Amino acid sequence: MYRTLSLIFALFFAFQSFAQKYPADPASLVNPFAGTQRMGHVFPGAAAPFGMVQLSPDTDSVQMLVDGKYNKKVYEYCAGYQYEDSTICGFSHTHFSGTGHSDLGDLLIMPTTGKLRLNPGTEAHPETGYRSRFSHQDEAASPGYYQVLLQDYGINAELTATERVGMHRYSFQKTEEAHIILDLTAGIYNYPGKNIWTFLRMENDTLLTGYRQTRGWARTRTLYFAISFSKAIQNYGFERIENPAYNGFYRKFDEEHNFPEMAAKDVVAWFDVDASDSEPLMLKVALSAVSTKGAMKNMKTEIPHWDFDAVVQKTRKSWNGELNKIRVEMMTQEQMRVFYTAMYHAFLSPVVFNDVDGQYRGLDQNIHQADGFTNYTIFSLWDTYRALHPLFNLVQPERNNDMVKSMLAHFDQSVHPMLPVWSHYANENWCMIGYHSVPVIADAIVHGNFNGDLKHALDACVQTASYRPYDGIGHYMDLGYVPEDKSSSSVSKTLEYAYDDYTIVQIANVVGSSDVAEAFQERSKNYENVYDLEIGFMRPKLSDGSFRKEFDPMNTHGQGFIEGNAWNYGFYVPHNAERMIEMMGGKESFAAKLDSLFTMEIDDEHIAHNEDITRDGIIGNYVHGNEPGHHIPYLYTYTDKASGTQEKVRMILDEMYHDAPDGLCGNDDCGQMSAWYIFSSLGFYPFCPASGEYVIGSPLVKNAEIRLKDGKIFKINVKKQSPDHIYIKEVRLNGKKLANWILPASEILKGGELEFVMSKRGR
Amino acid sequence: MYRTLSLIFALFFAFQSFAQKYPADPASLVNPFAGTQRMGHVFPGAAAPFGMVQLSPDTDSVQMLVDGKYNKKVYEYCAGYQYEDSTICGFSHTHFSGTGHSDLGDLLIMPTTGKLRLNPGTEAHPETGYRSRFSHQDEAASPGYYQVLLQDYGINAELTATERVGMHRYSFQKTEEAHIILDLTAGIYNYPGKNIWTFLRMENDTLLTGYRQTRGWARTRTLYFAISFSKAIQNYGFERIENPAYNGFYRKFDEEHNFPEMAAKDVVAWFDVDASDSEPLMLKVALSAVSTKGAMKNMKTEIPHWDFDAVVQKTRKSWNGELNKIRVEMMTQEQMRVFYTAMYHAFLSPVVFNDVDGQYRGLDQNIHQADGFTNYTIFSLWDTYRALHPLFNLVQPERNNDMVKSMLAHFDQSVHPMLPVWSHYANENWCMIGYHSVPVIADAIVHGNFNGDLKHALDACVQTASYRPYDGIGHYMDLGYVPEDKSSSSVSKTLEYAYDDYTIVQIANVVGSSDVAEAFQERSKNYENVYDLEIGFMRPKLSDGSFRKEFDPMNTHGQGFIEGNAWNYGFYVPHNAERMIEMMGGKESFAAKLDSLFTMEIDDEHIAHNEDITRDGIIGNYVHGNEPGHHIPYLYTYTDKASGTQEKVRMILDEMYHDAPDGLCGNDDCGQMSAWYIFSSLGFYPFCPASGEYVIGSPLVKNAEIRLKDGKIFKINVKKQSPDHIYIKEVRLNGKKLANWILPASEILKGGELEFVMSKRGR
């Protein structure tokens, strides 16, 4: 079946008459397995662009707590799938893409045959549970489609998805003992007690509804669902993990067999179907954060039929529409695959978070109507403000506008006067530092992409930046820096706050609020307060005004930085790189410092502290596998050694991204790693989001077209491009030579052409 | 303050010009403490008629499970309050009135001063917790109002309520250390693990919102709330009983002090207020089963101000309106008080269960709009179909119509094709036996009170009666009786089903569905199948058609009856008493059998089996403290010895109901015990609901007026009424002598006059 499908695609696109240099079917270049090995933390399953349903195999049931203690191994399973595993536990419907903490993994469904088993078993002994062995040779994935042969059961499993509905097609070898297991105790970052409540109703012999409520990273998350079966259920039942203290049911019914209500804290349900004919069993699984009624609406609207192949095609078409927003010609087919895989990963989150009728669950847990926007969730902002949202400002301006509106709705619904920090599924999980909704909003405004109430946006940003109880902000406001003795990771916080403050200035300038602009202009200089001139590094300061005595600029733990050290997190002043460089001894000395960063030898111990990256993600002490250094390669352009940027960018593009399961050198972090690749390949990067400027790097493409709003196109032509022509001889914008390494956003947005002439030697 | 209030009422009603014989202010005759001692299971707190908020003191924090085992003592606390207790733990907002199982007790609030204590302490050592000693001398209650002095804190606490909002007024002796404790771990029939989740948000310094979700008798119950404080909270915090496994909050905030979000499985929260001025602290607590937004709407609509006294007056006025629906003159003031207390208890449940905007949570846990009706919950139908709903058909016809519509909505939302059995708060708890929504619906239809879709109603009743998996119905349909070896309490079930079947015939006759009428006419004879002619008793039959060999007609356990035996549950054929009597040997023999029932000596052991009644509720082997015998005193009218009915009814009215804390001889069961009193006092009783007939007993009133719909009045005049004139010489309806002991409903509904002439001697 799935082979036929590939053939259809091949034929379909063969007849398309695209300009030859750009791919007709970019979806065919996407490798959903890239980054599924080790630390990429992406998943290979089926999803629509920005879809809430991300239906993907989970290859182990690793628990976050074992005997009440944190189990480090759980980290590998942030997205549920690890390429090296040999078994699949089932297919769950929600995943994070590339995160370094996790949750979700909702509604694990596994088709089985033969003896009914309601526990997942182990990888070593899959036969003790419902899981199955599989081989990558019998596995395939493309945007919106995933297929695997479940060896232990002889079941060919295929998955596809629309935004809110997942669809399964299970082709059984003929059997009369086919089961669908719905394990509501399964989940990612799971632990005993994570489930708050599970609730199921067999509405009729083909329709199941219910919800699962969990406490995890999202403290109070309820996911409603409706599951439609293409064949009548013959028998069903469930295992309740704990016994209820007080239950009237048992008096009247045999509650655990063919009883249409199943509810408890932890439930594993099973459904028997007749697979003795040759018809595959199909399931449609619709999600909603609002209600089972909402899930039903979603199902009826998005997949009102049983044509699995039609859903695959429609979602692939939708993917091609999104992927085509940047059309590139590159030097190698591998680069093309890496590029479009990055595009694919960049468009997996945030996800749509309202029902088809616009209803959604807000942060206050009330149901709201999304009025004039689509509500989104999964905001990993400490990561994504850097390059992902800037990318959206070019090629997803409407979605980014909606994302900003979703953030403002979050603000309106929050009992804290704060925009999202790291939010998902109507919850704030407070992960990482800063208030990085602010630069996202500012960058959208600067790009002219926000059509909401500007004053409200500014007010939300100012209130967020002034919420004293949050993470040292009170001290920051009083002292001009976060004191390490009051709030750890104080240097990272001070640097990020100062940058965020700068972006408020940018909004205030648009709104025309000069008081706010002035006040935050002052705050944006606070990075100076944590710079220790004597040692030439950013350094934690105490509340008495003195620098902390004990200090190791190489150490990534307890030295005032989070997930970094004074070297790779201490150069973070994107809004005033010139001043920082001056402060740190001037251009020449700073360029040398950067050289050292990329070449210094560091011992394993210092790397081991950083759980988010692997050895592969490191060049010297530069860590590409994590975010705070993503601007660093571009810092050379502020010295007299821009060739350093060109060299490092091309090195990273070449070495840190591959078309292979281990193709990502660290967490993709909801697309931030991928967005870095996309921008850098195109030859420029949002060094300082919300500044209205991009910094020129070194393109990897030969040609590209960026499709902007209102049908405008920004073209990139690269002359003399080759693997050893990594340096830039000249850059022309619409035929006119660029005077410096700055590319104004306004120029891109107008549409036009950027021409690079490459060279073997740096200037 | 509360004394002034009483004075206002006294003055107000003194100027009213009611006909002297009927009370001007019937609310003043209500004793909310009657039945709060031992087994009455009513509560003394504040409630509006049929209000969802029933705000009442809980005098102990008895747990249902102690070391995992059922704790019998919890039974005494079904309504939270036991008159003999000396301490109060706090005031919770939801209660059942008179039930014999329990749940609820939501949102326990306790005002304290001095050292903060977050556990309830014990009755023996109240100083170890937040509870306080109190005395009945410092306690007062009237419809819609409750007051008590909390001795340990010198706080005078007053409570009042509208349908959806409770209001507290706490007068502190001046103190700067005043606390409000909100114990979300407290509850009735509580146990560790009953809480699923609790969630609080401090919206601003006077407004708290949140919800509590429990698994108890209601398997999945979520109660949302909004609490408004009349003074600003100065400091607040909470104790979380368990530690979260995974929580980002602690990194950013001191989560447990002045942190505006409090959420966990079990939470006890505290709020400090400044009580150093002389102003009392007031709270408004609005409930909703829909959302916190719904709770806010309810608060703003029902109590938009801070005038506590105005709420007390309005609710009292509302009570007087309801109580005046039957106006009586009786022989003694105590009888008057017992009568109006019974009226009060009869109008406490079912309770209104939708927000002011008509939204409510349905059985499917979705939010529905009540379209053209008010949605009600708390249906204790095995009890209340007997006399409470019939009472509503006379004096609450619109509410009863809405209750029927609520039952039909339950049916529409249920995954079982069944009407409610025992339902509360969007849950079915399946307590007791039968499908007694059916007689309630039938009685409403027979009285012309149902204005919905008759065919839908009939269909719902037929489907309910035909749902084979439910409690032996499949066997009942196959065999004509419930076989004891397949489903215990089989005789009770068979008898109740046969009666319920009869009421379907009544509906089918109205609808004109002769097939249904015929089929259920046949089923309604099934009582004959469990009658053992040889021993002259109803007796459990096995599936092979033989009667079970071991059988003790006196034993109340395991003999085919639930909460009864062959004597006091075996005469239950209300729809064909004539045939039953004939079957049991004819009128004379049956009258003698009834005499035996009322006079036989039974040993303590047989009584002890029945937890729902006390020794006081028993006359011989007749048990008035429980429901299945409530028709028995009226059975004499089907023999030639109607004087037996008159004698027994007057005996029960005199001996089983008192104006005292122990004034109820058994559970009030949501008003059924009280409804028996009301009907019997008026001189007639719904012996067979849905038959369209009442049976004449012996009135206790001297005069009465029943206010029917459309302004019609049915008057009762009793001549020669006196304590020893308990027998009836003559009954005249509109001047015409009644030919037998039957009073047609149609005659009552037309309005008119029933005249009794009493006598010292029975005929």
PDB file of C-alpha atoms in Angstrom, chain B residues 390-569:
ATOM      1  CA  PRO B 390     -45.514  13.670  43.759  1.00  0.00           C
ATOM      2  CA  LEU B 391     -45.482  16.597  46.200  1.00  0.00           C
ATOM      3  CA  PHE B 392     -43.652  18.658  43.595  1.00  0.00           C
ATOM      4  CA  ASN B 393     -46.361  17.746  41.082  1.00  0.00           C
ATOM      5  CA  LEU B 394     -48.810  19.614  43.271  1.00  0.00           C
ATOM      6  CA  VAL B 395     -46.817  22.578  44.564  1.00  0.00           C
ATOM      7  CA  GLN B 396     -43.677  22.760  42.406  1.00  0.00           C
ATOM      8  CA  PRO B 397     -45.042  21.805  38.983  1.00  0.00           C
ATOM      9  CA  GLU B 398     -42.617  23.989  37.034  1.00  0.00           C
ATOM     10  CA  ARG B 399     -39.580  22.815  38.920  1.00  0.00           C
ATOM     11  CA  ASN B 400     -40.711  19.215  38.556  1.00  0.00           C
ATOM     12  CA  ASN B 401     -41.094  19.758  34.819  1.00  0.00           C
ATOM     13  CA  ASP B 402     -37.519  21.055  34.805  1.00  0.00           C
ATOM     14  CA  MET B 403     -36.347  18.101  36.880  1.00  0.00           C
ATOM     15  CA  VAL B 404     -37.888  15.711  34.356  1.00  0.00           C
ATOM     16  CA  LYS B 405     -36.160  17.621  31.575  1.00  0.00           C
ATOM     17  CA  SER B 406     -32.901  17.380  33.517  1.00  0.00           C
ATOM     18  CA  MET B 407     -33.372  13.618  33.721  1.00  0.00           C
ATOM     19  CA  LEU B 408     -34.004  13.439  29.993  1.00  0.00           C
ATOM     20  CA  ALA B 409     -30.886  15.524  29.339  1.00  0.00           C
ATOM     21  CA  HIS B 410     -28.985  13.019  31.508  1.00  0.00           C
ATOM     22  CA  PHE B 411     -30.410  10.234  29.346  1.00  0.00           C
ATOM     23  CA  ASP B 412     -29.361  12.029  26.162  1.00  0.00           C
ATOM     24  CA  GLN B 413     -25.851  12.535  27.513  1.00  0.00           C
ATOM     25  CA  SER B 414     -25.404   9.087  28.972  1.00  0.00           C
ATOM     26  CA  VAL B 415     -23.400   6.450  27.217  1.00  0.00           C
ATOM     27  CA  HIS B 416     -25.778   3.965  28.808  1.00  0.00           C
ATOM     28  CA  PRO B 417     -29.273   4.288  27.362  1.00  0.00           C
ATOM     29  CA  MET B 418     -30.562   5.002  30.858  1.00  0.00           C
ATOM     30  CA  LEU B 419     -32.294   7.698  32.826  1.00  0.00           C
ATOM     31  CA  PRO B 420     -30.748   8.621  36.184  1.00  0.00           C
ATOM     32  CA  VAL B 421     -30.667   6.018  38.945  1.00  0.00           C
ATOM     33  CA  TRP B 422     -28.966   8.097  41.654  1.00  0.00           C
ATOM     34  CA  SER B 423     -27.197  10.990  40.088  1.00  0.00           C
ATOM     35  CA  HIS B 424     -25.420  14.045  41.349  1.00  0.00           C
ATOM     36  CA  TYR B 425     -23.159  16.709  39.899  1.00  0.00           C
ATOM     37  CA  ALA B 426     -22.943  15.370  36.364  1.00  0.00           C
ATOM     38  CA  ASN B 427     -22.309  11.848  37.566  1.00  0.00           C
ATOM     39  CA  GLU B 428     -24.271   8.654  37.968  1.00  0.00           C
ATOM     40  CA  ASN B 429     -23.436   6.887  41.211  1.00  0.00           C
ATOM     41  CA  TRP B 430     -25.824   3.961  40.580  1.00  0.00           C
ATOM     42  CA  CYS B 431     -26.913   3.767  44.213  1.00  0.00           C
ATOM     43  CA  MET B 432     -29.851   1.541  45.143  1.00  0.00           C
ATOM     44  CA  ILE B 433     -32.114  -0.297  42.717  1.00  0.00           C
ATOM     45  CA  GLY B 434     -34.845   0.172  40.144  1.00  0.00           C
ATOM     46  CA  TYR B 435     -35.254   2.724  37.384  1.00  0.00           C
ATOM     47  CA  HIS B 436     -37.239   5.253  39.269  1.00  0.00           C
ATOM     48  CA  SER B 437     -36.810   8.184  36.941  1.00  0.00           C
ATOM     49  CA  VAL B 438     -39.597   6.403  35.100  1.00  0.00           C
ATOM     50  CA  PRO B 439     -42.332   6.816  37.771  1.00  0.00           C
ATOM     51  CA  VAL B 440     -41.203  10.420  38.319  1.00  0.00           C
ATOM     52  CA  ILE B 441     -41.641  11.167  34.638  1.00  0.00           C
ATOM     53  CA  ALA B 442     -44.903   9.223  34.494  1.00  0.00           C
ATOM     54  CA  ASP B 443     -46.323  11.037  37.520  1.00  0.00           C
ATOM     55  CA  ALA B 444     -45.394  14.408  36.013  1.00  0.00           C
ATOM     56  CA  ILE B 445     -47.103  13.443  32.754  1.00  0.00           C
ATOM     57  CA  VAL B 446     -50.199  12.122  34.526  1.00  0.00           C
ATOM     58  CA  HIS B 447     -50.416  15.428  36.405  1.00  0.00           C
ATOM     59  CA  GLY B 448     -50.061  17.379  33.159  1.00  0.00           C
ATOM     60  CA  ASN B 449     -46.853  18.978  34.350  1.00  0.00           C
ATOM     61  CA  PHE B 450     -44.497  17.880  31.599  1.00  0.00           C
ATOM     62  CA  ASN B 451     -44.414  20.168  28.581  1.00  0.00           C
ATOM     63  CA  GLY B 452     -41.551  18.449  26.726  1.00  0.00           C
ATOM     64  CA  ASP B 453     -41.477  15.808  24.008  1.00  0.00           C
ATOM     65  CA  LEU B 454     -43.713  12.979  25.210  1.00  0.00           C
ATOM     66  CA  LYS B 455     -42.434  10.483  22.683  1.00  0.00           C
ATOM     67  CA  HIS B 456     -38.866  11.177  23.680  1.00  0.00           C
ATOM     68  CA  ALA B 457     -39.853  10.703  27.299  1.00  0.00           C
ATOM     69  CA  LEU B 458     -41.530   7.390  26.559  1.00  0.00           C
ATOM     70  CA  ASP B 459     -38.591   6.265  24.474  1.00  0.00           C
ATOM     71  CA  ALA B 460     -36.156   7.131  27.269  1.00  0.00           C
ATOM     72  CA  CYS B 461     -38.262   5.164  29.755  1.00  0.00           C
ATOM     73  CA  VAL B 462     -38.559   2.135  27.479  1.00  0.00           C
ATOM     74  CA  GLN B 463     -34.832   2.128  26.701  1.00  0.00           C
ATOM     75  CA  THR B 464     -34.014   2.432  30.374  1.00  0.00           C
ATOM     76  CA  ALA B 465     -36.334  -0.459  31.195  1.00  0.00           C
ATOM     77  CA  SER B 466     -34.736  -2.563  28.458  1.00  0.00           C
ATOM     78  CA  TYR B 467     -31.030  -2.050  29.149  1.00  0.00           C
ATOM     79  CA  ARG B 468     -30.029  -5.636  29.696  1.00  0.00           C
ATOM     80  CA  PRO B 469     -26.630  -5.077  31.334  1.00  0.00           C
ATOM     81  CA  TYR B 470     -28.163  -3.080  34.168  1.00  0.00           C
ATOM     82  CA  ASP B 471     -28.680  -4.848  37.461  1.00  0.00           C
ATOM     83  CA  GLY B 472     -30.433  -8.034  36.404  1.00  0.00           C
ATOM     84  CA  ILE B 473     -32.710  -6.499  33.767  1.00  0.00           C
ATOM     85  CA  GLY B 474     -31.610  -8.929  31.076  1.00  0.00           C
ATOM     86  CA  HIS B 475     -32.627 -11.836  33.305  1.00  0.00           C
ATOM     87  CA  TYR B 476     -35.779 -10.023  34.337  1.00  0.00           C
ATOM     88  CA  MET B 477     -36.741  -9.644  30.698  1.00  0.00           C
ATOM     89  CA  ASP B 478     -35.956 -13.269  29.923  1.00  0.00           C
ATOM     90  CA  LEU B 479     -37.439 -14.913  33.009  1.00  0.00           C
ATOM     91  CA  GLY B 480     -40.026 -12.468  34.296  1.00  0.00           C
ATOM     92  CA  TYR B 481     -38.114 -12.034  37.538  1.00  0.00           C
ATOM     93  CA  VAL B 482     -34.589 -11.293  38.687  1.00  0.00           C
ATOM     94  CA  PRO B 483     -33.004 -14.593  39.732  1.00  0.00           C
ATOM     95  CA  GLU B 484     -31.254 -14.353  43.092  1.00  0.00           C
ATOM     96  CA  ASP B 485     -28.374 -16.537  41.925  1.00  0.00           C
ATOM     97  CA  LYS B 486     -27.595 -14.001  39.183  1.00  0.00           C
ATOM     98  CA  SER B 487     -28.299 -10.729  40.904  1.00  0.00           C
ATOM     99  CA  SER B 488     -28.782 -10.278  44.627  1.00  0.00           C
ATOM    100  CA  SER B 489     -31.673  -8.352  46.250  1.00  0.00           C
ATOM    101  CA  SER B 490     -33.616 -10.009  43.476  1.00  0.00           C
ATOM    102  CA  VAL B 491     -37.066  -9.753  45.068  1.00  0.00           C
ATOM    103  CA  SER B 492     -36.761  -6.042  45.764  1.00  0.00           C
ATOM    104  CA  LYS B 493     -35.578  -5.530  42.200  1.00  0.00           C
ATOM    105  CA  THR B 494     -38.397  -7.599  40.726  1.00  0.00           C
ATOM    106  CA  LEU B 495     -41.018  -5.738  42.754  1.00  0.00           C
ATOM    107  CA  GLU B 496     -39.622  -2.301  41.942  1.00  0.00           C
ATOM    108  CA  TYR B 497     -39.176  -3.141  38.259  1.00  0.00           C
ATOM    109  CA  ALA B 498     -42.748  -4.427  38.027  1.00  0.00           C
ATOM    110  CA  TYR B 499     -44.037  -1.188  39.538  1.00  0.00           C
ATOM    111  CA  ASP B 500     -41.785   0.918  37.288  1.00  0.00           C
ATOM    112  CA  ASP B 501     -43.083  -1.073  34.306  1.00  0.00           C
ATOM    113  CA  TYR B 502     -46.612  -0.164  35.293  1.00  0.00           C
ATOM    114  CA  THR B 503     -45.724   3.526  35.160  1.00  0.00           C
ATOM    115  CA  ILE B 504     -44.472   3.068  31.578  1.00  0.00           C
ATOM    116  CA  VAL B 505     -47.948   1.794  30.751  1.00  0.00           C
ATOM    117  CA  GLN B 506     -49.318   5.047  32.125  1.00  0.00           C
ATOM    118  CA  ILE B 507     -47.052   7.086  29.847  1.00  0.00           C
ATOM    119  CA  ALA B 508     -47.747   4.862  26.852  1.00  0.00           C
ATOM    120  CA  ASN B 509     -51.460   5.387  27.391  1.00  0.00           C
ATOM    121  CA  VAL B 510     -51.004   9.150  27.274  1.00  0.00           C
ATOM    122  CA  VAL B 511     -48.781   8.927  24.198  1.00  0.00           C
ATOM    123  CA  GLY B 512     -51.193   6.434  22.617  1.00  0.00           C
ATOM    124  CA  SER B 513     -48.576   3.793  22.117  1.00  0.00           C
ATOM    125  CA  SER B 514     -50.598   0.661  22.628  1.00  0.00           C
ATOM    126  CA  ASP B 515     -47.810  -1.791  21.814  1.00  0.00           C
ATOM    127  CA  VAL B 516     -45.652  -0.365  24.558  1.00  0.00           C
ATOM    128  CA  ALA B 517     -48.606  -0.231  26.928  1.00  0.00           C
ATOM    129  CA  GLU B 518     -49.389  -3.894  26.344  1.00  0.00           C
ATOM    130  CA  ALA B 519     -45.825  -5.073  26.656  1.00  0.00           C
ATOM    131  CA  PHE B 520     -45.240  -3.255  29.907  1.00  0.00           C
ATOM    132  CA  GLN B 521     -48.669  -4.183  31.228  1.00  0.00           C
ATOM    133  CA  GLU B 522     -47.424  -7.753  30.993  1.00  0.00           C
ATOM    134  CA  ARG B 523     -44.129  -6.920  32.640  1.00  0.00           C
ATOM    135  CA  SER B 524     -45.905  -5.086  35.447  1.00  0.00           C
ATOM    136  CA  LYS B 525     -47.359  -8.438  36.582  1.00  0.00           C
ATOM    137  CA  ASN B 526     -43.927  -9.873  37.227  1.00  0.00           C
ATOM    138  CA  TYR B 527     -44.325  -9.414  40.989  1.00  0.00           C
ATOM    139  CA  GLU B 528     -46.443 -12.547  40.848  1.00  0.00           C
ATOM    140  CA  ASN B 529     -43.410 -14.546  39.814  1.00  0.00           C
ATOM    141  CA  VAL B 530     -41.611 -14.048  43.107  1.00  0.00           C
ATOM    142  CA  TYR B 531     -44.591 -14.842  45.311  1.00  0.00           C
ATOM    143  CA  ASP B 532     -44.357 -18.167  47.069  1.00  0.00           C
ATOM    144  CA  LEU B 533     -47.906 -19.290  47.676  1.00  0.00           C
ATOM    145  CA  GLU B 534     -46.748 -22.018  50.035  1.00  0.00           C
ATOM    146  CA  ILE B 535     -45.256 -19.712  52.598  1.00  0.00           C
ATOM    147  CA  GLY B 536     -47.320 -16.641  51.735  1.00  0.00           C
ATOM    148  CA  PHE B 537     -44.324 -14.376  51.146  1.00  0.00           C
ATOM    149  CA  MET B 538     -42.396 -12.838  48.318  1.00  0.00           C
ATOM    150  CA  ARG B 539     -39.302 -15.022  48.094  1.00  0.00           C
ATOM    151  CA  PRO B 540     -36.120 -15.123  46.046  1.00  0.00           C
ATOM    152  CA  LYS B 541     -36.287 -17.384  43.038  1.00  0.00           C
ATOM    153  CA  LEU B 542     -33.346 -18.969  41.267  1.00  0.00           C
ATOM    154  CA  SER B 543     -32.701 -18.993  37.550  1.00  0.00           C
ATOM    155  CA  ASP B 544     -33.882 -22.603  37.345  1.00  0.00           C
ATOM    156  CA  GLY B 545     -37.335 -21.434  38.363  1.00  0.00           C
ATOM    157  CA  SER B 546     -37.269 -22.821  41.878  1.00  0.00           C
ATOM    158  CA  PHE B 547     -37.515 -20.726  45.006  1.00  0.00           C
ATOM    159  CA  ARG B 548     -34.316 -20.546  46.970  1.00  0.00           C
ATOM    160  CA  LYS B 549     -34.454 -23.131  49.752  1.00  0.00           C
ATOM    161  CA  GLU B 550     -32.767 -21.139  52.501  1.00  0.00           C
ATOM    162  CA  PHE B 551     -35.017 -18.278  53.365  1.00  0.00           C
ATOM    163  CA  ASP B 552     -35.756 -16.213  56.471  1.00  0.00           C
ATOM    164  CA  PRO B 553     -38.562 -13.652  55.992  1.00  0.00           C
ATOM    165  CA  MET B 554     -37.315 -11.666  58.994  1.00  0.00           C
ATOM    166  CA  ASN B 555     -33.722 -11.373  57.964  1.00  0.00           C
ATOM    167  CA  THR B 556     -32.752  -8.170  56.176  1.00  0.00           C
ATOM    168  CA  HIS B 557     -29.527  -9.527  54.686  1.00  0.00           C
ATOM    169  CA  GLY B 558     -29.099 -11.782  51.732  1.00  0.00           C
ATOM    170  CA  GLN B 559     -32.730 -12.842  51.591  1.00  0.00           C
ATOM    171  CA  GLY B 560     -33.584 -11.195  48.295  1.00  0.00           C
ATOM    172  CA  PHE B 561     -34.350  -7.774  49.727  1.00  0.00           C
ATOM    173  CA  ILE B 562     -32.263  -4.653  50.016  1.00  0.00           C
ATOM    174  CA  GLU B 563     -32.556  -2.652  53.235  1.00  0.00           C
ATOM    175  CA  GLY B 564     -35.579  -4.690  54.232  1.00  0.00           C
ATOM    176  CA  ASN B 565     -37.076  -8.140  54.565  1.00  0.00           C
ATOM    177  CA  ALA B 566     -40.037 -10.105  53.230  1.00  0.00           C
ATOM    178  CA  TRP B 567     -42.307  -8.423  55.763  1.00  0.00           C
ATOM    179  CA  ASN B 568     -41.469  -4.793  55.268  1.00  0.00           C
ATOM    180  CA  TYR B 569     -40.347  -4.859  51.603  1.00  0.00           C
TER     181      TYR B 569
END
